[in-house]
Amino acid sequence: MSQYFDLGDETLWNPSNGASRMFRRQVALFEAELELPSGIGPMENDECQIDPVALEVFVNALVARHRRTGHAIILALSEGFTATVVVLAERAGIRLDWARLGAASAAPFEDVQVSAGTGWPPAAGGGAWGAGLRERARELGGRMPR
């Protein structure tokens, strides 16, 4: 069995029930963390509609938060979810501005792991900090059935 994440009549993702259930639970978690709706609607009859306007705001906020986090555990826990949302956003026609997202933020880093001292430096074009996330999104995108 599988479930459908759709934008109108187009299926953006068709994961197994287990993957869908875990993803949707993470959606709820990150909606609460960001205090933003994701644009990923409820699952009804194995179908979920995606609102691209809300998803664009959500994915930009999600990636920006990922950018400002310097805590290794939080990054490890959130990277797969963030990469999955990036794939959905790209499939929905949303283009992330990696250069803008990678620019030095006026907001301070959040949840910095003091012992690690490994905050990601800003890089032109969303470089070093975003390279791993973009690579993970490319890898997942090839494995996420439509």
C-alpha positions as a printed NumPy array, in Angstrom:
array([[  0.   ,   0.   ,   0.   ],
       [  1.083,   3.548,  -0.589],
       [ -0.107,   7.102,  -0.23 ],
       [ -0.088,  10.047,  -2.594],
       [  1.224,  13.573,  -2.055],
       [ -0.395,  15.545,  -4.87 ],
       [ -0.336,  19.031,  -6.31 ],
       [ -3.656,  19.178,  -8.092],
       [ -3.71 ,  16.166, -10.409],
       [  0.074,  15.656, -10.339],
       [  1.582,  13.168,  -7.898],
       [  4.773,  14.564,  -6.383],
       [  5.495,  11.576,  -4.179],
       [  4.01 ,   8.107,  -3.664],
       [  5.683,   6.605,  -0.561],
       [  4.779,   3.49 ,   1.375],
       [  2.298,   3.889,   4.225],
       [  5.073,   3.612,   6.824],
       [  7.27 ,   6.263,   5.208],
       [  4.253,   8.521,   4.742],
       [  3.162,   8.115,   8.363],
       [  6.646,   8.942,   9.689],
       [  7.   ,  11.902,   7.322],
       [  3.616,  13.353,   8.302],
       [  4.498,  13.07 ,  11.985],
       [  7.694,  14.982,  11.291],
       [  5.673,  17.576,   9.364],
       [  3.616,  18.205,  12.505],
       [  6.783,  18.487,  14.603],
       [  8.434,  21.015,  12.28 ],
       [  5.221,  23.002,  11.844],
       [  5.246,  23.425,  15.633],
       [  8.966,  24.246,  15.723],
       [  8.701,  26.853,  12.955],
       [  5.22 ,  28.039,  13.97 ],
       [  4.2  ,  27.839,  10.307],
       [  1.827,  25.67 ,   8.303],
       [  3.666,  23.396,   5.891],
       [  1.118,  23.392,   3.099],
       [  1.032,  19.604,   3.353],
       [ -2.627,  18.791,   3.889],
       [ -4.215,  15.929,   5.79 ],
       [ -4.107,  12.406,   4.418],
       [ -7.608,  11.427,   3.29 ],
       [ -8.313,   8.223,   1.377],
       [ -4.555,   7.774,   0.88 ],
       [ -4.248,  11.209,  -0.77 ],
       [ -2.784,  14.445,   0.495],
       [ -2.975,  17.763,  -1.334],
       [ -0.068,  20.196,  -1.183],
       [ -0.534,  23.97 ,  -1.141],
       [  2.514,  25.299,  -3.031],
       [  2.237,  28.829,  -1.603],
       [  2.369,  27.625,   2.004],
       [  4.993,  24.986,   1.124],
       [  7.281,  27.665,  -0.334],
       [  7.177,  29.707,   2.878],
       [  7.664,  26.563,   4.967],
       [ 10.604,  25.129,   2.993],
       [ 12.426,  28.468,   3.014],
       [ 11.944,  28.794,   6.784],
       [ 12.977,  25.154,   7.291],
       [ 16.185,  25.517,   5.274],
       [ 16.971,  28.861,   6.944],
       [ 16.598,  27.237,  10.368],
       [ 18.809,  24.363,   9.225],
       [ 21.36 ,  26.983,   8.167],
       [ 21.323,  28.662,  11.595],
       [ 21.698,  25.433,  13.562],
       [ 25.159,  24.433,  14.708],
       [ 24.19 ,  21.451,  16.859],
       [ 25.362,  18.142,  15.395],
       [ 22.505,  16.09 ,  16.87 ],
       [ 19.785,  18.489,  15.706],
       [ 21.35 ,  18.57 ,  12.255],
       [ 21.489,  14.773,  12.131],
       [ 17.867,  14.458,  13.258],
       [ 16.546,  17.062,  10.822],
       [ 18.632,  16.65 ,   7.668],
       [ 16.636,  13.792,   6.128],
       [ 13.32 ,  15.529,   6.73 ],
       [ 14.639,  18.816,   5.385],
       [ 16.043,  17.13 ,   2.273],
       [ 12.703,  15.361,   1.695],
       [ 10.813,  18.664,   1.904],
       [ 13.329,  20.223,  -0.509],
       [ 12.573,  17.436,  -3.021],
       [  8.807,  17.946,  -2.646],
       [  9.219,  21.698,  -3.057],
       [ 11.337,  21.29 ,  -6.187],
       [  8.804,  18.848,  -7.641],
       [  6.107,  21.452,  -6.898],
       [  8.06 ,  23.981,  -8.993],
       [  9.504,  25.904,  -6.046],
       [ 13.063,  27.069,  -6.618],
       [ 15.13 ,  27.712,  -3.519],
       [ 17.518,  30.648,  -3.594],
       [ 20.527,  28.847,  -2.129],
       [ 22.727,  31.946,  -2.38 ],
       [ 20.289,  34.008,  -0.305],
       [ 19.769,  31.173,   2.164],
       [ 23.526,  30.738,   2.481],
       [ 24.267,  34.403,   3.061],
       [ 25.29 ,  35.403,   6.556],
       [ 22.112,  35.739,   8.534],
       [ 21.408,  38.667,  10.821],
       [ 19.818,  36.116,  13.141],
       [ 22.204,  34.352,  15.502],
       [ 22.926,  30.654,  15.273],
       [ 20.418,  28.579,  17.254],
       [ 21.013,  25.424,  19.251],
       [ 24.777,  25.681,  18.895],
       [ 26.69 ,  22.704,  20.243],
       [ 29.269,  24.443,  22.42 ],
       [ 31.738,  21.577,  22.527],
       [ 31.816,  21.111,  18.78 ],
       [ 32.652,  24.658,  17.688],
       [ 31.645,  23.767,  14.154],
       [ 29.255,  26.473,  13.014],
       [ 29.006,  26.436,   9.239],
       [ 30.534,  29.497,   7.631],
       [ 28.558,  31.431,   5.052],
       [ 29.506,  30.577,   1.502],
       [ 28.691,  32.171,  -1.812],
       [ 25.939,  30.452,  -3.73 ],
       [ 24.826,  28.443,  -0.707],
       [ 28.152,  26.624,  -0.897],
       [ 29.697,  24.571,   1.909],
       [ 26.805,  24.655,   4.357],
       [ 24.201,  23.761,   1.727],
       [ 26.209,  21.304,  -0.351],
       [ 25.503,  18.345,   1.905],
       [ 21.81 ,  19.155,   2.133],
       [ 21.481,  19.581,  -1.638],
       [ 23.357,  16.312,  -2.232],
       [ 21.073,  14.514,   0.229],
       [ 18.017,  15.974,  -1.541],
       [ 19.354,  14.778,  -4.936],
       [ 19.963,  11.302,  -3.505],
       [ 16.496,  11.11 ,  -1.948],
       [ 14.842,  12.574,  -5.05 ],
       [ 16.097,   9.652,  -7.093],
       [ 14.605,   7.214,  -4.589],
       [ 11.278,   8.932,  -3.967],
       [  8.697,   7.321,  -6.259],
       [  6.2  ,   9.568,  -7.986]])
